[in-house]
């Protein structure tokens, strides 16, 4: 993977393996991606807290990885997941972080 | 939108409005997002060329926007599109940029 473009990070798009909804976008560094692959649960690098976090580790709403795909220039991953717990991925309680629509002309 | 986290840019996830495949991830600045909304075609900011580019402007493989969704903390957009031209989004000629799978244990 090429981590050089964003200071050691790559975007990780999280997609529901069954419904195909895009649930969230987080960032991973090399260690977060390695942990994700080893543990089978999506693990990110928090830019605000400056540390790794396994999504749902405390709430139980973990994201069990079914597939990880890499893009053509090795700087982004697409992580397909099955939702555990109550299945609400967003911290607002919504199912997906993308719950608001922008107006388009 | 909050462009402060990535030096004026936000990730833009491009998803096929019909098949729900994630096709690519690009970056937008404020102007690229405004152009996308005005023109109805996905327009990015190229980090390597340091300028705006409408995807497919020369090839004809443009991405016609059907919806733009914003995430919970305003720092990412999900752009749903219909593919024009030959429908191959990746510069390698693949349908999607995410055509390779990483091994998971």
Tab-separated table of C-alpha atoms in Angstrom:
chain	number	residue	atom	x	y	z
A	1	UNK	CA	0.000	0.000	0.000
A	2	UNK	CA	1.037	3.578	-0.649
A	3	UNK	CA	0.705	5.583	2.563
A	4	UNK	CA	2.745	8.521	1.275
A	5	UNK	CA	-0.086	10.679	-0.050
A	6	UNK	CA	-1.816	11.367	3.279
A	7	UNK	CA	0.995	11.349	5.830
A	8	UNK	CA	0.889	7.640	6.566
A	9	UNK	CA	-2.848	7.142	6.132
A	10	UNK	CA	-5.204	5.722	3.528
A	11	UNK	CA	-8.972	6.158	3.341
A	12	UNK	CA	-10.957	3.007	4.124
A	13	UNK	CA	-14.465	2.848	2.690
A	14	UNK	CA	-16.747	0.592	4.704
A	15	UNK	CA	-19.496	-1.110	2.724
A	16	UNK	CA	-22.184	-3.473	3.995
A	17	UNK	CA	-21.482	-6.855	2.381
A	18	UNK	CA	-25.184	-7.697	2.160
A	19	UNK	CA	-27.079	-4.460	1.509
A	20	UNK	CA	-24.144	-2.777	-0.321
A	21	UNK	CA	-24.764	0.492	1.558
A	22	UNK	CA	-21.677	2.631	2.115
A	23	UNK	CA	-21.660	2.959	5.887
A	24	UNK	CA	-18.689	5.168	6.718
A	25	UNK	CA	-15.209	6.245	5.679
A	26	UNK	CA	-12.345	6.017	8.149
A	27	UNK	CA	-8.584	6.184	7.879
A	28	UNK	CA	-6.056	3.416	8.372
A	29	UNK	CA	-2.316	3.439	8.811
A	30	UNK	CA	-0.167	0.386	8.172
A	31	UNK	CA	-0.779	-0.959	11.672
A	32	UNK	CA	-4.561	-0.438	11.519
A	33	UNK	CA	-4.736	-2.357	8.247
A	34	UNK	CA	-2.604	-5.156	9.682
A	35	UNK	CA	-4.844	-5.369	12.771
A	36	UNK	CA	-7.939	-5.373	10.571
A	37	UNK	CA	-6.580	-8.310	8.588
A	38	UNK	CA	-5.427	-10.235	11.666
A	39	UNK	CA	-8.475	-9.654	13.860
A	40	UNK	CA	-11.122	-9.764	11.151
A	41	UNK	CA	-12.675	-6.553	12.543
A	42	UNK	CA	-12.384	-3.101	11.022
A	43	UNK	CA	-9.782	-1.098	12.930
A	44	UNK	CA	-8.956	2.520	12.178
A	45	UNK	CA	-6.467	5.184	13.084
A	46	UNK	CA	-8.200	8.073	14.814
A	47	UNK	CA	-6.801	11.373	13.596
A	48	UNK	CA	-8.322	13.269	16.507
A	49	UNK	CA	-7.260	10.868	19.259
A	50	UNK	CA	-4.025	9.886	17.476
A	51	UNK	CA	-4.422	6.169	18.171
A	52	UNK	CA	-5.858	2.938	16.819
A	53	UNK	CA	-9.465	2.017	17.548
A	54	UNK	CA	-11.414	-1.072	16.709
A	55	UNK	CA	-14.849	0.166	15.702
A	56	UNK	CA	-17.460	-1.091	18.189
A	57	UNK	CA	-14.929	-2.568	20.617
A	58	UNK	CA	-16.868	-1.173	23.584
A	59	UNK	CA	-20.385	-0.865	22.094
A	60	UNK	CA	-20.344	-4.324	20.518
A	61	UNK	CA	-21.236	-2.825	17.122
A	62	UNK	CA	-18.164	-4.297	15.522
A	63	UNK	CA	-17.691	-4.623	11.774
A	64	UNK	CA	-16.752	-8.179	10.800
A	65	UNK	CA	-14.682	-8.097	7.615
A	66	UNK	CA	-15.658	-10.325	4.703
A	67	UNK	CA	-13.391	-8.829	2.009
A	68	UNK	CA	-10.758	-6.156	1.593
A	69	UNK	CA	-10.241	-4.702	-1.873
A	70	UNK	CA	-7.399	-2.430	-2.951
A	71	UNK	CA	-7.716	0.269	-5.560
A	72	UNK	CA	-5.651	0.582	-8.732
A	73	UNK	CA	-3.024	2.900	-7.276
A	74	UNK	CA	-2.766	1.241	-3.866
A	75	UNK	CA	-3.855	4.257	-1.857
A	76	UNK	CA	-7.395	3.313	-0.786
A	77	UNK	CA	-9.116	0.195	0.537
A	78	UNK	CA	-12.718	-0.931	0.282
A	79	UNK	CA	-13.680	-3.053	3.277
A	80	UNK	CA	-16.814	-5.172	3.029
A	81	UNK	CA	-18.343	-5.965	6.392
A	82	UNK	CA	-21.151	-7.606	8.274
A	83	UNK	CA	-22.543	-5.448	11.063
A	84	UNK	CA	-22.660	-6.810	14.562
A	85	UNK	CA	-24.599	-5.559	17.613
A	86	UNK	CA	-27.494	-3.259	16.821
A	87	UNK	CA	-26.072	-2.637	13.365
A	88	UNK	CA	-26.068	1.155	13.676
A	89	UNK	CA	-22.698	2.280	12.442
A	90	UNK	CA	-22.899	6.044	12.957
A	91	UNK	CA	-22.249	7.603	16.364
A	92	UNK	CA	-25.487	9.571	15.888
A	93	UNK	CA	-27.420	6.284	16.022
A	94	UNK	CA	-28.084	6.221	12.307
A	95	UNK	CA	-27.576	3.064	10.309
A	96	UNK	CA	-24.983	4.733	8.035
A	97	UNK	CA	-22.951	7.920	8.456
A	98	UNK	CA	-24.288	9.082	5.071
A	99	UNK	CA	-27.847	9.922	6.051
A	100	UNK	CA	-28.098	13.500	4.716
A	101	UNK	CA	-28.526	14.496	1.112
A	102	UNK	CA	-27.035	17.603	-0.505
A	103	UNK	CA	-29.265	19.526	-2.869
A	104	UNK	CA	-28.288	19.261	-6.504
A	105	UNK	CA	-29.754	21.585	-9.117
B	1	UNK	CA	-18.371	20.933	4.601
B	2	UNK	CA	-15.267	20.685	6.754
B	3	UNK	CA	-12.206	20.866	4.523
B	4	UNK	CA	-9.790	21.459	7.391
B	5	UNK	CA	-8.755	17.871	8.075
B	6	UNK	CA	-7.017	17.203	4.760
B	7	UNK	CA	-5.621	20.567	3.711
B	8	UNK	CA	-8.685	21.746	1.859
B	9	UNK	CA	-9.812	18.380	0.531
B	10	UNK	CA	-12.466	15.799	1.340
B	11	UNK	CA	-12.648	12.200	0.106
B	12	UNK	CA	-15.437	11.548	-2.385
B	13	UNK	CA	-16.626	7.954	-2.643
B	14	UNK	CA	-18.158	7.170	-6.019
B	15	UNK	CA	-20.861	4.511	-6.006
B	16	UNK	CA	-22.832	3.149	-8.950
B	17	UNK	CA	-26.449	4.212	-8.374
B	18	UNK	CA	-27.780	1.021	-9.978
B	19	UNK	CA	-25.367	-1.811	-9.129
B	20	UNK	CA	-24.209	-0.222	-5.837
B	21	UNK	CA	-20.579	-1.069	-6.642
B	22	UNK	CA	-18.015	1.306	-5.158
B	23	UNK	CA	-16.182	2.462	-8.258
B	24	UNK	CA	-13.454	4.794	-7.054
B	25	UNK	CA	-12.440	7.308	-4.404
B	26	UNK	CA	-11.261	10.751	-5.410
B	27	UNK	CA	-10.725	14.029	-3.595
B	28	UNK	CA	-12.691	17.236	-3.896
B	29	UNK	CA	-11.999	20.755	-2.740
B	30	UNK	CA	-14.737	23.320	-2.316
B	31	UNK	CA	-14.600	24.290	-5.987
B	32	UNK	CA	-14.693	20.675	-7.206
B	33	UNK	CA	-17.788	19.985	-5.117
B	34	UNK	CA	-19.449	23.168	-6.389
B	35	UNK	CA	-18.670	22.195	-10.002
B	36	UNK	CA	-19.987	18.690	-9.384
B	37	UNK	CA	-23.275	20.098	-8.099
B	38	UNK	CA	-23.597	22.674	-10.871
B	39	UNK	CA	-22.585	20.479	-13.793
B	40	UNK	CA	-24.138	17.230	-12.596
B	41	UNK	CA	-20.888	15.393	-13.383
B	42	UNK	CA	-18.348	14.188	-10.840
B	43	UNK	CA	-15.412	16.616	-10.758
B	44	UNK	CA	-12.332	16.104	-8.607
B	45	UNK	CA	-9.227	17.908	-7.508
B	46	UNK	CA	-6.148	16.097	-8.751
B	47	UNK	CA	-3.459	16.028	-6.077
B	48	UNK	CA	-0.759	15.094	-8.564
B	49	UNK	CA	-1.690	17.616	-11.252
B	50	UNK	CA	-2.884	20.227	-8.746
B	51	UNK	CA	-6.014	21.126	-10.715
B	52	UNK	CA	-9.674	20.295	-11.184
B	53	UNK	CA	-10.679	17.533	-13.552
B	54	UNK	CA	-14.077	16.354	-14.644
B	55	UNK	CA	-13.798	12.577	-14.775
B	56	UNK	CA	-14.296	11.385	-18.361
B	57	UNK	CA	-14.297	14.850	-19.892
B	58	UNK	CA	-12.098	13.679	-22.765
B	59	UNK	CA	-12.895	9.936	-22.835
B	60	UNK	CA	-16.650	10.422	-22.579
B	61	UNK	CA	-16.780	8.108	-19.559
B	62	UNK	CA	-18.357	10.767	-17.417
B	63	UNK	CA	-20.112	10.063	-14.156
B	64	UNK	CA	-23.604	11.584	-14.074
B	65	UNK	CA	-24.548	12.409	-10.490
B	66	UNK	CA	-27.877	11.203	-9.131
B	67	UNK	CA	-27.326	11.954	-5.423
B	68	UNK	CA	-24.721	13.467	-3.122
B	69	UNK	CA	-24.755	12.390	0.524
B	70	UNK	CA	-22.756	13.977	3.334
B	71	UNK	CA	-21.426	12.070	6.323
B	72	UNK	CA	-22.162	12.838	9.962
B	73	UNK	CA	-19.124	15.040	10.539
B	74	UNK	CA	-19.198	16.841	7.186
B	75	UNK	CA	-15.797	15.670	6.004
B	76	UNK	CA	-16.692	13.078	3.349
B	77	UNK	CA	-19.192	12.818	0.501
B	78	UNK	CA	-20.788	9.801	-1.112
B	79	UNK	CA	-21.623	10.484	-4.743
B	80	UNK	CA	-24.050	8.180	-6.497
B	81	UNK	CA	-23.600	8.110	-10.246
B	82	UNK	CA	-24.684	6.645	-13.532
B	83	UNK	CA	-21.795	5.688	-15.770
B	84	UNK	CA	-21.604	7.096	-19.268
B	85	UNK	CA	-19.496	5.988	-22.244
B	86	UNK	CA	-18.110	2.478	-21.997
B	87	UNK	CA	-18.768	2.436	-18.250
B	88	UNK	CA	-15.221	1.514	-17.305
B	89	UNK	CA	-14.259	3.847	-14.499
B	90	UNK	CA	-10.671	2.788	-13.811
B	91	UNK	CA	-7.789	4.055	-15.944
B	92	UNK	CA	-6.639	0.406	-16.227
B	93	UNK	CA	-9.790	-0.373	-18.197
B	94	UNK	CA	-11.458	-2.179	-15.301
B	95	UNK	CA	-15.060	-1.482	-14.423
B	96	UNK	CA	-14.128	-0.342	-10.887
B	97	UNK	CA	-10.810	0.745	-9.367
B	98	UNK	CA	-11.327	-1.890	-6.654
B	99	UNK	CA	-10.618	-5.019	-8.678
B	100	UNK	CA	-7.975	-6.674	-6.470
B	101	UNK	CA	-8.603	-8.493	-3.231
B	102	UNK	CA	-6.253	-8.543	-0.239
B	103	UNK	CA	-5.753	-11.879	1.501
B	104	UNK	CA	-7.376	-12.102	4.892
B	105	UNK	CA	-6.553	-14.935	7.287
